[in-house]
PDB file of C-alpha atoms in Angstrom:
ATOM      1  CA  UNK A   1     120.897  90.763  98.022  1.00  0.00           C
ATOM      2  CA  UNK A   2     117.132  90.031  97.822  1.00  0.00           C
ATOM      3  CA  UNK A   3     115.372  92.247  95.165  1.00  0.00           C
ATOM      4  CA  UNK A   4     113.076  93.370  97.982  1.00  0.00           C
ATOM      5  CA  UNK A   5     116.344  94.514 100.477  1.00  0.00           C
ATOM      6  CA  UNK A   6     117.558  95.869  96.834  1.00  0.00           C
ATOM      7  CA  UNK A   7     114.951  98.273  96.208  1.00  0.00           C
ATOM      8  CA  UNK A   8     114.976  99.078 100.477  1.00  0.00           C
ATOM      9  CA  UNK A   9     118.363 100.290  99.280  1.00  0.00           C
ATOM     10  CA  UNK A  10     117.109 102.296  96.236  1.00  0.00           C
ATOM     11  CA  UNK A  11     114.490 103.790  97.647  1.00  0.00           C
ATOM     12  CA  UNK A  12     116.355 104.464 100.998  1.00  0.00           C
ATOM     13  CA  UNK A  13     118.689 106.655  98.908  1.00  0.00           C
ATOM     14  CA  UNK A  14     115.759 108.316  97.277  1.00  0.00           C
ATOM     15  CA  UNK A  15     116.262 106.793  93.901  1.00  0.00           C
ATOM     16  CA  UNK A  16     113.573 108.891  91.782  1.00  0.00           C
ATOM     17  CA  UNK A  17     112.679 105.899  89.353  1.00  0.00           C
ATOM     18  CA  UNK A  18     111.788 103.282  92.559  1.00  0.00           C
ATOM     19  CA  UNK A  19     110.146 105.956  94.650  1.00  0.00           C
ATOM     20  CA  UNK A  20     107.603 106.697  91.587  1.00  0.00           C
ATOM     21  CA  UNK A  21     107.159 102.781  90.808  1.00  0.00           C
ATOM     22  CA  UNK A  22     106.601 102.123  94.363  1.00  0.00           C
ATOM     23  CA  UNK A  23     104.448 105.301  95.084  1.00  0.00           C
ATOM     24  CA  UNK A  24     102.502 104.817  91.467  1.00  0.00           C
ATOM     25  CA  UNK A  25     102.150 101.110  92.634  1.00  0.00           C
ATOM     26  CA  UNK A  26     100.693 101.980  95.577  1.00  0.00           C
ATOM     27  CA  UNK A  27      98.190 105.018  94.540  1.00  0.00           C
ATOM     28  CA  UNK A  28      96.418 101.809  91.747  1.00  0.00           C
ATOM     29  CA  UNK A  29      96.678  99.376  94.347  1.00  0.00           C
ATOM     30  CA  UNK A  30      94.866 101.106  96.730  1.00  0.00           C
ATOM     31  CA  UNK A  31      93.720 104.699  96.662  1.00  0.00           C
ATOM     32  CA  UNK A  32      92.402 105.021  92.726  1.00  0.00           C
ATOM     33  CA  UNK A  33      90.504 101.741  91.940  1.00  0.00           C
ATOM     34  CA  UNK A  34      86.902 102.441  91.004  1.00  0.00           C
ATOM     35  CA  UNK A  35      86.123 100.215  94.805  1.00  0.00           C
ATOM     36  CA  UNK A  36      87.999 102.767  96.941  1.00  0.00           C
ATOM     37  CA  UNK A  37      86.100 104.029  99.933  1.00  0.00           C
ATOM     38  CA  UNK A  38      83.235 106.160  99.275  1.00  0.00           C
ATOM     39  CA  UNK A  39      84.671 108.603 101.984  1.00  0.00           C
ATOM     40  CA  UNK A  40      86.434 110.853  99.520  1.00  0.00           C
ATOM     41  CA  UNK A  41      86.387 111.246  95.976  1.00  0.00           C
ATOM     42  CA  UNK A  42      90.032 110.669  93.863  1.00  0.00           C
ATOM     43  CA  UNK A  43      90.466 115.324  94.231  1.00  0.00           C
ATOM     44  CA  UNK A  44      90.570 114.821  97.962  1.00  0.00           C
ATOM     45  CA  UNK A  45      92.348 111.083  98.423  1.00  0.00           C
ATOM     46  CA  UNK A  46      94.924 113.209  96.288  1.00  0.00           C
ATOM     47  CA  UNK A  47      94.798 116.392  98.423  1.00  0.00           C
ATOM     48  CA  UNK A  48      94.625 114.058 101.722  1.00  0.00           C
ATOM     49  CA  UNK A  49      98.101 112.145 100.517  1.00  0.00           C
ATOM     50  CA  UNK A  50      99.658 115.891  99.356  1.00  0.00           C
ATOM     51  CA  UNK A  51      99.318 117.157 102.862  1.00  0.00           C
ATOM     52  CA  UNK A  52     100.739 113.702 104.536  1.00  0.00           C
ATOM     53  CA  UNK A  53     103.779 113.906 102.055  1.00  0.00           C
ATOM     54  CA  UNK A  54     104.461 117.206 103.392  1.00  0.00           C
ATOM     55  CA  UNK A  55     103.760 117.035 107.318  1.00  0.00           C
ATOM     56  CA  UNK A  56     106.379 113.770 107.354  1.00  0.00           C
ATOM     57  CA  UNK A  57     108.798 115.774 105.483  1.00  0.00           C
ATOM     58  CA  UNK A  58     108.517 113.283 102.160  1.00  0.00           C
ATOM     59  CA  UNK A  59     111.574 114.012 100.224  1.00  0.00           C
ATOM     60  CA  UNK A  60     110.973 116.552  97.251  1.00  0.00           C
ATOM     61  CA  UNK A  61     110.384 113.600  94.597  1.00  0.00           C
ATOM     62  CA  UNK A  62     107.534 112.464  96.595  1.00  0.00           C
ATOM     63  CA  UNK A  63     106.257 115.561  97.308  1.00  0.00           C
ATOM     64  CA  UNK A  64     106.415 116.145  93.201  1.00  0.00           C
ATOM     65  CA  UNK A  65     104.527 113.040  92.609  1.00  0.00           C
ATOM     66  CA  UNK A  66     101.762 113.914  95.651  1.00  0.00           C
ATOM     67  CA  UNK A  67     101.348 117.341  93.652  1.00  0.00           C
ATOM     68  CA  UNK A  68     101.129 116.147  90.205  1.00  0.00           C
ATOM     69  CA  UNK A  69      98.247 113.805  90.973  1.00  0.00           C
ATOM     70  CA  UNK A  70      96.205 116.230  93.290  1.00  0.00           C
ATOM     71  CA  UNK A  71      96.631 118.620  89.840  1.00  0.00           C
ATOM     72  CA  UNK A  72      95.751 116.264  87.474  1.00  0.00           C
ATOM     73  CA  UNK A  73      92.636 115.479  89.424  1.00  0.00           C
ATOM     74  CA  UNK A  74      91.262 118.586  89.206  1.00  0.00           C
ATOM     75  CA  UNK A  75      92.777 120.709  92.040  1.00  0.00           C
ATOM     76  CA  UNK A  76      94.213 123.930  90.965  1.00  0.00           C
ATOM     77  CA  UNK A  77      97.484 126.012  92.600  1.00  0.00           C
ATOM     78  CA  UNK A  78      95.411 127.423  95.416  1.00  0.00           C
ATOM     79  CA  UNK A  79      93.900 124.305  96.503  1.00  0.00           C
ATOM     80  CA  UNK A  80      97.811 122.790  96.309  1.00  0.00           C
ATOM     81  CA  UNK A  81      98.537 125.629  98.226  1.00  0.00           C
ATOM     82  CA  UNK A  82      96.210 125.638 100.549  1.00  0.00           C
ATOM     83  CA  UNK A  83      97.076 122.264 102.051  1.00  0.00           C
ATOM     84  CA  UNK A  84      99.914 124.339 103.271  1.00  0.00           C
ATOM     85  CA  UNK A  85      97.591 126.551 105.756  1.00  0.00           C
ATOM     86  CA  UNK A  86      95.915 123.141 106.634  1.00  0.00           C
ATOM     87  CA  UNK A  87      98.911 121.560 107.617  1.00  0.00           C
ATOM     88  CA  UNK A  88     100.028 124.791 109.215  1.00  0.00           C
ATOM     89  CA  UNK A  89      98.272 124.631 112.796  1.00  0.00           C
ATOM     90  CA  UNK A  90     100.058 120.705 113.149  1.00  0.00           C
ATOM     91  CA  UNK A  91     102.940 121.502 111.115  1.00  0.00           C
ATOM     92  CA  UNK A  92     103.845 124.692 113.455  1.00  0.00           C
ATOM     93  CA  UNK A  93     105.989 127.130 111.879  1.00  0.00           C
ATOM     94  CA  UNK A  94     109.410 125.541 111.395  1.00  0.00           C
ATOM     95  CA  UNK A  95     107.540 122.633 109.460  1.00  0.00           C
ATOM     96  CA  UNK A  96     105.891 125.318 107.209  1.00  0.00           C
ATOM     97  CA  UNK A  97     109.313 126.367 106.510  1.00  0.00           C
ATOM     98  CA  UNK A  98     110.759 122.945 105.336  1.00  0.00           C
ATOM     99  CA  UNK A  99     107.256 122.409 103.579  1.00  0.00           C
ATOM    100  CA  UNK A 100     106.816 125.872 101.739  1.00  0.00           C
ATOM    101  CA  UNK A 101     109.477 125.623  99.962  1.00  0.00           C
ATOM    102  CA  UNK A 102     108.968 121.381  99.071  1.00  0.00           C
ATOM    103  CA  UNK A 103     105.800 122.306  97.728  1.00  0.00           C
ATOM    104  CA  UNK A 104     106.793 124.959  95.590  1.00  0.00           C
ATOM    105  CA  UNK A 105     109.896 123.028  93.803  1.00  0.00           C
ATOM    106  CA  UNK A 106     107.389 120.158  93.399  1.00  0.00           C
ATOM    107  CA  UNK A 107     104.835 122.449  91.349  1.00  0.00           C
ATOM    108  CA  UNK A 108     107.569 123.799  89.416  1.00  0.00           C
ATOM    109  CA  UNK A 109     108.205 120.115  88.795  1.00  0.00           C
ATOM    110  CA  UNK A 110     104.966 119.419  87.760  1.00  0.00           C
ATOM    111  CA  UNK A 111     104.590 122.329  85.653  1.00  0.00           C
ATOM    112  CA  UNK A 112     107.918 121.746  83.333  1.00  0.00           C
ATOM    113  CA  UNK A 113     108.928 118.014  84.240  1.00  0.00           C
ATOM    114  CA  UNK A 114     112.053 118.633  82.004  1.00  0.00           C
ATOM    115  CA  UNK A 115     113.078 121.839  83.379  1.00  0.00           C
TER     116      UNK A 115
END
């Protein structure tokens, strides 16, 4: 097995180490350098990739990572919140229900990581 069909595999089963590599990978590679788009500052690129997490149903460890870097650039528990009554309108009601609940476990996360 290739070590690209290997982590496939890892992260196909969630594996909490790859998704964060891969996800923290990503975020420098493309969303945080200081030559990102000018469209949105690093609060709402953070905010923007929260809400996608939860409208595709990202499992909870992506969700937790989405949260923890919309709080640690700057956004507070309403604004993490409030993505949920953003999402709501294309999310409809039984996504809010699968998403509420994400959201929540993933800020409990991020507020004691060793819980």
């Amino acid at each position: 097995m290739s070590a690209a069909e290997a982590l496939l595999v890892r992260l196909a089963a969630a594996d909490e180490r790859s998704l964060h590599a891969t996800l923290t990978a990503v975020a420098v590679a493309r969303h945080d350098r200081p030559d990102a788009p000018a469209g949105l500052d690093r609060r709402s690129r953070c905010l923007v990739r929260l809400a996608a997490m939860l409208a595709v149903g990202a499992p909870r460890e992506s969700v937790c990572w989405a949260a923890d870097q919309a709080s640690t650039s700057g956004a507070d528990d309403d604004e993490l919140a409030a993505v949920l009554l953003v999402i709501g309108p294309c999310a409809r009601a039984a996504g809010l229900a699968v998403a509420g609940p994400r959201l929540a476990a993933a800020l409990a996360d991020v507020r004691d990581p060793h819980g």
